[in-house]
Amino acid sequence: MAVAAEPVWSVDPRTGKPREQVAVEATVEDVDRAVTAAAATRAALADRTVRAALLRTAADLLEEARPDVVETADAETALGPVRLTGELARTTAQLRAFADVVDEGSFLDVRIDLPDPTTTPPRPDLRRWKIPLGVVAVYAASNFPLAFSVPGGDTASALAAGCPVVVKAHPDHPATSELCAGLLRRAAAKVGLPEDVVVLVHGFDAGVELVRHPLVAAAGFTGSVRGGRALFDAAAARPVPIPFHGELGSLNPVVVTEAAAEERAAEIGAGLAGSVTLGQGQFCTKPGFVLAPTGEAGDRFVAALTDAIGESEPGVMLDHRMRGQFLTGTYELARIDGVTAPVHPGPGGPHTVTAGFLTFEAETLLKGGHGSLLHEYFGPVTLVARYASREEITAVLALLPGNLTATLQMAEEDPEAASLLAELTPLAGRVLVNGWPTGVAVAAAQHHGGPYPATTSTSTSVGATAIERWLRPVTYQSTPQHLLPPELRDGNPLGLPRR
């Protein structure tokens, strides 16, 4: 007797009630069909001109559908039309940026060494470039239903590299995922590509089957440490292991120097509050752990943070499961001996939460036995450790795991700045000075990644170099011109950047 497929419901996080059934969870057979169909489009994606056209057309169609996309995403995430309109603009800009990367061509990293019989050993003709890996599995994020989901950076960079994509939709926004996948597939058809260059599947089991499928050549993931690590281990345990580029978790530590607190305690406190409460604290770059000085200047910083967070309004989180975990986790933290809550995070109502922060002496951490103070808490909360000496800063930083970001708040003339910056650099992929980490610009020099558990690889998921995750180098040796790809032939017929 066949088992009925599990329905996939769109749920309103403002009420916790189902909105509509939008799909059913994919079976093993469904995943196989999806991956096989995507793999069959590889040859069609070989033309760089068509790939660039696909990305630009996808951006155009998303913009044309803006009212529907924003309305649907807001109904499923409660992120609000203003935030989602901005996220959609970021998403379309990202698609167009990768189209420019494809046109420019330096991502192919063409390198040519002409033969030289005088070297030891003699050097033959060597021509190196990068080729697409194959089908990429993309695991959509909960907190960015556009920019890190179906039409987001993993999908855009994979298509730019010439890789078909199978996306595992996030259960928090399945209707948005269906809508965006439909727009990407329409874009493919408009430029003469098979629609199956992008395929969407739903369901937890589908996600597991996807990373195990023999035709999947790489994966990109944004989510929790627990879920990401399970998929990462599955990718490594395959008969043929595949690259798994996972973004898992990050504290995003901030160090406030004593000189900075003396100089602008109120400004730093207000800025931290804004960063912590942005998007209900559901950004992967939320500053979740702060080192601030004891003494009068540090007290002024804490007072400013108390005022600013205390004025924030209750908000809706992405789903009620996350809300429950936030409330339980912060309640347990507040019960630890030595931890106080100047503003206690808690329920703002049956469907909302209030922001807050907890504080404790750095010595509490250094005594050991309080590892929960170094966990990431998804939601509008941060932890402030008060240090009594420069040595305590170093000792606490030595306990921290890898991060996406690390921030130094320093004074204009600050004797500790250089040494602290050197200590923060090994902890994160992006190091900020006198700024806040929420907000990740899409730019050539951007790096959104970091030491484990921030990410499972050294790559970035944002910016032009994100395309490198889906490519591998190949060298042709002593190959006749007519057999070489045009990109590697003498005379540079395609006008590519080459070394």
Coordinates of C-alpha atoms in Angstrom, one line a residue:
M1 CA 0.0 0.0 0.0
A2 CA 1.5 3.3 -1.1
V3 CA 2.1 5.9 1.6
A4 CA 0.4 9.2 1.0
A5 CA 2.8 12.1 0.3
E6 CA 3.1 14.5 3.2
P7 CA 1.5 18.0 2.5
V8 CA 3.6 21.1 2.6
W9 CA 1.8 24.0 4.3
S10 CA 2.5 27.7 4.2
V11 CA 2.1 29.0 7.8
D12 CA 1.5 32.5 9.0
P13 CA 4.0 33.2 11.8
R14 CA 1.9 36.1 13.1
T15 CA -0.8 33.6 14.1
G16 CA 0.7 30.1 13.8
K17 CA -2.1 29.1 11.5
P18 CA -1.8 27.3 8.2
R19 CA -2.4 29.5 5.1
E20 CA -2.5 27.0 2.3
Q21 CA -1.1 23.8 1.1
V22 CA 1.4 24.6 -1.6
A23 CA 3.1 21.3 -2.4
V24 CA 3.8 17.8 -1.1
E25 CA 7.1 16.5 0.2
A26 CA 9.3 14.9 -2.4
T27 CA 9.9 11.1 -2.3
V28 CA 13.1 9.4 -3.1
E29 CA 11.8 8.9 -6.6
D30 CA 10.9 12.6 -6.9
V31 CA 14.4 13.6 -5.8
D32 CA 15.9 11.2 -8.4
R33 CA 13.7 12.7 -11.1
A34 CA 14.6 16.2 -10.1
V35 CA 18.4 15.7 -10.1
T36 CA 18.3 13.6 -13.3
A37 CA 16.3 16.3 -15.0
A38 CA 18.7 19.1 -13.8
A39 CA 21.8 17.0 -14.8
A40 CA 20.4 16.7 -18.4
T41 CA 20.7 20.5 -18.8
R42 CA 24.4 20.8 -18.2
A43 CA 25.3 21.0 -21.9
A44 CA 22.7 23.8 -22.5
L45 CA 24.4 25.9 -19.8
A46 CA 27.8 25.7 -21.4
D47 CA 27.2 28.9 -23.4
R48 CA 28.4 31.8 -21.2
T49 CA 26.3 34.4 -23.1
V50 CA 23.1 32.4 -22.5
R51 CA 24.0 32.0 -18.8
A52 CA 24.4 35.8 -18.4
A53 CA 21.1 36.3 -20.2
L54 CA 19.4 33.9 -17.8
L55 CA 20.6 35.7 -14.8
R56 CA 19.5 39.1 -16.1
T57 CA 16.2 37.8 -17.2
A58 CA 15.6 36.2 -13.8
A59 CA 16.3 39.6 -12.2
D60 CA 13.8 41.3 -14.5
L61 CA 11.0 38.8 -13.9
L62 CA 11.5 39.0 -10.1
E63 CA 11.2 42.8 -10.3
E64 CA 8.1 42.6 -12.4
A65 CA 6.6 40.2 -9.8
R66 CA 7.7 42.4 -6.9
P67 CA 4.2 42.9 -5.4
D68 CA 3.4 39.2 -5.4
V69 CA 6.8 38.2 -4.2
V70 CA 6.9 40.7 -1.3
E71 CA 3.3 39.9 -0.3
T72 CA 3.8 36.2 -0.3
A73 CA 7.2 36.3 1.6
D74 CA 5.7 38.7 4.2
A75 CA 2.7 36.4 4.8
E76 CA 5.1 33.5 5.5
T77 CA 7.9 35.2 7.4
A78 CA 6.5 38.4 9.0
L79 CA 9.7 40.2 7.9
G80 CA 7.6 43.2 6.7
P81 CA 7.3 44.8 3.2
V82 CA 10.1 47.3 3.7
R83 CA 12.7 44.7 4.7
L84 CA 11.5 42.3 1.9
T85 CA 11.5 45.0 -0.7
G86 CA 15.1 45.7 0.1
E87 CA 15.9 42.1 0.2
L88 CA 14.4 41.6 -3.3
A89 CA 16.5 44.5 -4.6
R90 CA 19.6 42.9 -3.2
T91 CA 18.6 39.6 -4.8
T92 CA 18.1 41.1 -8.3
A93 CA 21.3 43.1 -8.0
Q94 CA 23.1 39.9 -7.0
L95 CA 21.8 38.1 -10.1
R96 CA 22.9 40.9 -12.3
A97 CA 26.3 41.1 -10.6
F98 CA 26.9 37.4 -11.4
A99 CA 25.9 38.1 -15.0
D100 CA 28.6 40.7 -15.1
V101 CA 31.1 38.2 -13.7
V102 CA 30.2 35.7 -16.4
D103 CA 30.6 38.3 -19.1
E104 CA 33.9 39.5 -17.8
G105 CA 35.3 36.0 -17.6
S106 CA 38.2 36.2 -15.1
F107 CA 36.4 33.6 -13.0
L108 CA 37.6 31.0 -15.5
D109 CA 41.2 31.8 -14.2
V110 CA 42.8 31.0 -17.6
R111 CA 46.6 30.5 -17.2
I112 CA 48.8 29.5 -20.1
D113 CA 52.5 28.4 -19.9
L114 CA 54.1 28.1 -23.3
P115 CA 56.6 25.3 -23.8
D116 CA 60.1 25.9 -22.7
P117 CA 62.7 23.1 -23.4
T118 CA 65.4 25.0 -21.5
T119 CA 63.8 24.6 -18.1
T120 CA 64.6 21.7 -15.8
P121 CA 62.6 19.6 -16.3
P122 CA 61.5 20.8 -19.8
R123 CA 58.1 22.5 -19.6
P124 CA 55.4 21.4 -22.1
D125 CA 52.6 23.5 -23.3
L126 CA 50.2 23.9 -20.4
R127 CA 46.8 25.6 -20.5
R128 CA 44.6 25.7 -17.4
W129 CA 41.1 26.9 -16.7
K130 CA 38.1 26.1 -14.6
I131 CA 35.0 24.1 -15.5
P132 CA 31.6 23.6 -13.7
L133 CA 31.3 20.7 -11.2
G134 CA 27.8 19.6 -12.2
V135 CA 24.5 19.7 -10.4
V136 CA 24.5 21.8 -7.2
A137 CA 22.1 21.2 -4.3
V138 CA 21.1 24.4 -2.6
Y139 CA 19.5 24.4 0.8
A140 CA 17.4 27.5 1.4
A141 CA 17.7 29.6 4.5
S142 CA 14.9 30.5 6.9
N143 CA 15.9 34.1 7.6
F144 CA 16.3 35.3 4.0
P145 CA 13.5 33.9 1.9
L146 CA 14.9 35.6 -1.2
A147 CA 18.6 36.5 -0.9
F148 CA 19.7 33.2 0.6
S149 CA 17.0 31.0 -0.8
V150 CA 15.6 29.9 -4.2
P151 CA 16.8 33.0 -6.2
G152 CA 19.7 33.8 -3.8
G153 CA 23.4 33.8 -3.9
D154 CA 24.0 30.1 -4.0
T155 CA 21.7 29.6 -6.9
A156 CA 22.9 32.7 -8.8
S157 CA 26.6 31.8 -8.4
A158 CA 26.0 28.1 -9.4
L159 CA 24.1 29.1 -12.5
A160 CA 26.8 31.6 -13.3
A161 CA 29.4 28.8 -13.1
G162 CA 27.4 26.7 -15.5
C163 CA 25.9 24.3 -12.9
P164 CA 22.2 23.3 -12.8
V165 CA 20.6 23.7 -9.4
V166 CA 18.2 21.7 -7.4
V167 CA 16.9 23.7 -4.4
K168 CA 15.5 22.2 -1.2
A169 CA 12.9 24.7 -0.1
H170 CA 12.9 25.9 3.5
P171 CA 9.7 24.9 5.3
D172 CA 9.2 28.4 6.6
H173 CA 8.4 29.9 3.2
P174 CA 7.3 27.2 0.7
A175 CA 4.9 29.4 -1.2
T176 CA 7.6 32.0 -1.7
S177 CA 9.9 29.3 -2.9
E178 CA 7.4 28.0 -5.4
L179 CA 6.8 31.5 -6.7
C180 CA 10.5 32.3 -7.1
A181 CA 11.3 28.9 -8.6
G182 CA 8.6 29.4 -11.2
L183 CA 10.0 32.8 -12.1
L184 CA 13.5 31.3 -12.6
R185 CA 12.2 28.5 -14.7
R186 CA 10.3 31.1 -16.8
A187 CA 13.5 33.0 -17.2
A188 CA 15.3 29.9 -18.5
A189 CA 12.6 29.3 -21.1
K190 CA 12.7 32.9 -22.2
V191 CA 16.4 32.7 -23.1
G192 CA 16.1 29.3 -24.7
L193 CA 17.3 27.1 -21.9
P194 CA 15.5 24.0 -20.4
E195 CA 13.4 25.0 -17.4
D196 CA 15.1 22.2 -15.4
V197 CA 18.2 24.3 -15.0
V198 CA 16.4 25.1 -11.7
V199 CA 14.3 22.4 -9.9
L200 CA 12.6 22.7 -6.5
V201 CA 11.9 20.0 -4.0
H202 CA 10.3 20.1 -0.5
G203 CA 10.8 18.0 2.6
F204 CA 13.4 17.1 5.3
D205 CA 13.9 13.6 3.8
A206 CA 14.3 15.1 0.3
G207 CA 17.2 17.2 1.7
V208 CA 19.0 14.1 2.9
E209 CA 18.4 12.2 -0.3
L210 CA 19.6 15.2 -2.3
V211 CA 23.1 15.4 -0.8
R212 CA 23.4 11.6 -1.3
H213 CA 22.4 11.5 -5.0
P214 CA 25.3 10.4 -7.2
L215 CA 24.6 13.1 -9.8
V216 CA 24.8 15.9 -7.2
A217 CA 28.4 17.3 -7.4
A218 CA 28.4 20.0 -4.7
A219 CA 26.1 21.6 -2.1
G220 CA 25.5 25.0 -0.5
F221 CA 23.7 25.3 2.9
T222 CA 22.7 28.1 5.2
G223 CA 21.2 27.0 8.5
S224 CA 21.9 25.5 11.9
V225 CA 25.0 23.8 13.2
R226 CA 23.1 20.6 13.9
G227 CA 21.4 20.4 10.5
G228 CA 24.4 21.6 8.5
R229 CA 26.8 19.2 10.2
A230 CA 24.5 16.2 9.5
L231 CA 24.4 17.1 5.8
F232 CA 28.2 17.9 5.8
D233 CA 28.9 14.4 7.3
A234 CA 26.6 12.8 4.7
A235 CA 28.4 14.6 1.9
A236 CA 31.7 13.3 3.1
A237 CA 30.5 9.8 3.7
R238 CA 29.3 9.3 0.1
P239 CA 31.2 6.7 -2.1
V240 CA 32.4 9.8 -4.0
P241 CA 32.5 12.7 -1.4
I242 CA 31.5 16.1 -2.6
P243 CA 32.2 19.7 -1.5
F244 CA 29.7 20.9 1.0
H245 CA 29.8 24.7 1.6
G246 CA 27.8 25.2 4.7
E247 CA 27.1 28.3 6.8
L248 CA 26.2 26.9 10.2
G249 CA 26.5 29.3 13.1
S250 CA 28.3 32.4 14.5
L251 CA 28.5 34.5 17.7
N252 CA 30.0 37.5 15.8
P253 CA 31.9 38.8 18.8
V254 CA 32.4 42.5 19.5
V255 CA 35.2 43.9 21.6
V256 CA 34.6 47.4 23.1
T257 CA 37.9 48.8 24.3
E258 CA 38.1 50.9 27.5
A259 CA 39.1 53.9 25.4
A260 CA 36.1 53.5 23.1
A261 CA 33.7 53.2 26.0
E262 CA 35.3 56.4 27.5
E263 CA 34.9 58.2 24.2
R264 CA 31.4 57.2 23.0
A265 CA 29.6 54.7 25.3
A266 CA 26.1 56.0 24.4
E267 CA 26.8 55.7 20.7
I268 CA 28.1 52.2 20.9
G269 CA 25.3 51.1 23.2
A270 CA 22.6 52.4 20.8
G271 CA 24.4 51.0 17.7
L272 CA 24.7 47.5 19.3
A273 CA 21.0 47.6 20.2
G274 CA 20.1 48.4 16.6
S275 CA 22.2 45.6 15.2
V276 CA 20.9 43.0 17.8
T277 CA 17.2 43.8 17.2
L278 CA 17.4 44.2 13.4
G279 CA 15.1 41.6 11.8
Q280 CA 14.2 40.4 15.3
G281 CA 17.8 39.3 15.8
Q282 CA 17.5 36.7 13.0
F283 CA 20.5 37.8 11.0
C284 CA 23.4 35.3 10.7
T285 CA 25.7 38.3 11.5
K286 CA 23.9 39.5 14.6
P287 CA 26.5 40.4 17.3
G288 CA 25.7 37.8 19.9
F289 CA 28.7 38.2 22.3
V290 CA 30.2 41.4 23.5
L291 CA 33.3 42.1 25.6
A292 CA 32.9 45.4 27.4
P293 CA 35.0 46.9 30.2
T294 CA 34.0 47.1 33.9
G295 CA 34.1 50.5 35.6
E296 CA 32.3 53.7 35.0
A297 CA 32.7 53.9 31.2
G298 CA 31.5 50.3 30.8
D299 CA 28.6 51.1 33.0
R300 CA 27.6 54.0 30.8
F301 CA 27.7 51.6 27.8
V302 CA 25.5 49.1 29.6
A303 CA 23.1 51.9 30.5
A304 CA 22.8 53.1 26.9
L305 CA 22.3 49.5 25.7
T306 CA 19.6 49.0 28.4
D307 CA 17.7 52.2 27.3
A308 CA 17.9 51.4 23.6
I309 CA 16.9 47.7 23.8
G310 CA 14.2 48.6 26.3
E311 CA 12.6 50.9 23.8
S312 CA 12.4 48.2 21.1
E313 CA 9.0 46.8 20.1
P314 CA 8.0 43.2 20.4
G315 CA 8.2 41.3 17.2
V316 CA 7.3 38.1 15.4
M317 CA 10.0 35.5 14.7
L318 CA 10.1 33.4 11.6
D319 CA 8.2 30.5 13.2
H320 CA 6.8 29.3 16.5
R321 CA 9.5 26.6 16.9
M322 CA 12.2 29.2 16.8
R323 CA 10.2 31.4 19.2
G324 CA 10.0 28.6 21.6
Q325 CA 13.7 27.8 21.4
F326 CA 14.6 31.5 21.9
L327 CA 12.4 31.8 25.0
T328 CA 13.7 28.5 26.5
G329 CA 17.3 29.2 25.8
T330 CA 17.4 32.7 27.2
Y331 CA 15.4 31.6 30.3
E332 CA 18.0 29.0 31.0
L333 CA 20.8 31.5 30.5
A334 CA 19.3 33.9 33.0
R335 CA 19.3 31.1 35.6
I336 CA 23.1 30.7 35.5
D337 CA 24.8 32.0 38.7
G338 CA 26.4 35.4 38.1
V339 CA 24.3 36.2 35.0
T340 CA 21.9 39.1 35.2
A341 CA 19.4 40.5 32.7
P342 CA 19.2 44.3 32.6
V343 CA 16.5 43.8 30.0
H344 CA 15.1 40.3 30.1
P345 CA 14.1 38.8 26.7
G346 CA 10.7 37.1 26.8
P347 CA 7.3 36.7 25.3
G348 CA 5.7 39.9 24.1
G349 CA 2.4 38.1 23.5
P350 CA 1.2 34.7 22.3
H351 CA 3.1 35.1 18.9
T352 CA 5.8 37.7 19.7
V353 CA 9.1 38.1 21.6
T354 CA 10.7 41.1 23.3
A355 CA 14.4 41.8 22.9
G356 CA 16.9 41.8 25.7
F357 CA 20.5 41.2 26.8
L358 CA 22.3 39.4 29.6
T359 CA 25.5 40.4 31.3
F360 CA 28.1 38.7 33.5
E361 CA 31.7 39.0 34.6
A362 CA 34.3 37.6 32.1
E363 CA 35.7 35.7 35.0
T364 CA 32.5 33.6 35.0
L365 CA 33.5 32.2 31.6
L366 CA 37.1 31.7 32.6
K367 CA 36.2 29.6 35.6
G368 CA 34.8 27.0 33.1
G369 CA 31.6 25.0 33.1
H370 CA 29.5 27.6 31.4
G371 CA 29.7 26.6 27.7
S372 CA 26.1 27.7 27.1
L373 CA 27.3 31.3 27.4
L374 CA 29.2 30.7 24.1
H375 CA 26.3 29.3 22.1
E376 CA 24.5 31.2 19.4
Y377 CA 21.0 32.2 20.3
F378 CA 18.8 33.0 17.3
G379 CA 16.7 36.0 18.1
P380 CA 16.9 39.5 19.6
V381 CA 19.4 38.9 22.4
T382 CA 23.1 39.4 23.0
L383 CA 25.4 38.5 25.9
V384 CA 27.8 41.1 27.4
A385 CA 30.9 39.8 29.3
R386 CA 32.5 42.5 31.5
Y387 CA 36.3 42.3 31.5
A388 CA 38.5 43.7 34.2
S389 CA 41.9 43.6 32.3
R390 CA 43.4 43.4 28.9
E391 CA 44.5 39.8 29.8
E392 CA 40.9 38.8 30.3
I393 CA 40.0 39.9 26.8
T394 CA 42.7 37.6 25.4
A395 CA 41.7 34.7 27.6
V396 CA 38.0 35.0 26.6
L397 CA 38.8 35.3 22.9
A398 CA 40.8 32.1 23.1
L399 CA 37.6 30.3 24.1
L400 CA 35.5 31.4 21.1
P401 CA 34.7 29.2 18.1
G402 CA 35.0 30.4 14.5
N403 CA 32.8 33.2 13.3
L404 CA 31.5 35.0 10.2
T405 CA 32.4 38.4 11.7
A406 CA 34.4 40.0 14.5
T407 CA 34.1 43.6 15.4
L408 CA 36.4 46.0 17.2
Q409 CA 35.0 49.2 18.7
M410 CA 38.0 51.4 19.3
A411 CA 38.8 55.1 20.1
E412 CA 40.4 57.4 17.7
E413 CA 43.6 57.1 19.6
D414 CA 43.6 53.6 21.1
P415 CA 46.7 51.9 22.3
E416 CA 45.1 48.4 22.3
A417 CA 43.7 48.6 18.7
A418 CA 46.5 47.0 16.8
S419 CA 47.0 44.0 19.1
L420 CA 43.2 43.4 19.4
L421 CA 42.7 43.5 15.7
A422 CA 45.5 40.9 15.4
E423 CA 43.7 38.7 17.9
L424 CA 40.3 39.0 16.3
T425 CA 41.5 38.3 12.7
P426 CA 42.0 34.5 13.2
L427 CA 38.4 34.2 14.6
A428 CA 36.4 35.4 11.6
G429 CA 36.1 35.9 7.9
R430 CA 35.2 39.6 8.1
V431 CA 36.7 41.9 10.6
L432 CA 35.0 45.3 11.2
V433 CA 36.3 48.4 13.0
N434 CA 33.8 50.8 14.5
G435 CA 30.8 49.4 12.6
W436 CA 28.2 46.7 13.0
P437 CA 28.2 43.4 11.2
T438 CA 24.5 43.1 10.2
G439 CA 24.3 43.8 6.5
V440 CA 26.6 42.1 4.0
A441 CA 27.4 44.1 0.9
V442 CA 27.4 42.2 -2.4
A443 CA 30.8 43.2 -3.7
A444 CA 34.0 41.8 -5.3
A445 CA 36.0 42.1 -2.0
Q446 CA 33.3 40.7 0.2
H447 CA 33.9 37.5 2.3
H448 CA 30.9 35.9 4.0
G449 CA 32.4 32.8 5.7
G450 CA 34.8 32.0 8.5
P451 CA 36.5 29.3 10.5
Y452 CA 34.3 26.3 11.6
P453 CA 31.5 26.3 12.8
A454 CA 30.8 29.6 10.9
T455 CA 31.3 27.7 7.7
T456 CA 32.6 24.3 6.6
S457 CA 34.9 25.6 3.9
T458 CA 37.2 28.6 3.4
S459 CA 34.9 30.0 0.6
T460 CA 32.4 32.9 0.6
S461 CA 28.7 32.7 -0.1
V462 CA 28.5 36.4 -0.9
G463 CA 30.3 38.4 -3.5
A464 CA 31.9 37.7 -6.9
T465 CA 34.2 34.9 -5.6
A466 CA 31.3 32.8 -4.5
I467 CA 31.3 31.4 -8.0
E468 CA 34.6 29.6 -7.2
R469 CA 32.8 27.0 -5.0
W470 CA 31.2 25.4 -8.1
L471 CA 34.3 25.1 -10.3
R472 CA 37.3 22.9 -10.6
P473 CA 40.6 23.5 -12.5
V474 CA 41.6 21.4 -15.5
T475 CA 44.9 21.7 -17.4
Y476 CA 45.4 20.6 -21.0
Q477 CA 48.9 19.6 -21.9
S478 CA 50.4 19.6 -25.4
T479 CA 46.9 19.7 -26.9
P480 CA 46.4 20.7 -30.5
Q481 CA 44.8 24.1 -31.0
H482 CA 41.7 22.7 -32.7
L483 CA 41.0 20.4 -29.8
L484 CA 41.3 23.1 -27.2
P485 CA 38.3 25.1 -25.8
P486 CA 38.1 28.5 -27.5
E487 CA 39.0 30.1 -24.1
L488 CA 42.4 28.5 -24.2
R489 CA 43.4 28.9 -27.9
D490 CA 46.2 31.1 -29.2
G491 CA 45.3 34.7 -30.0
N492 CA 42.6 34.8 -27.2
P493 CA 39.7 34.7 -29.7
L494 CA 37.1 35.4 -26.9
G495 CA 39.1 38.3 -25.4
L496 CA 39.3 36.9 -21.9
P497 CA 41.5 38.0 -19.1
R498 CA 44.4 35.5 -19.1
R499 CA 47.7 35.0 -17.4

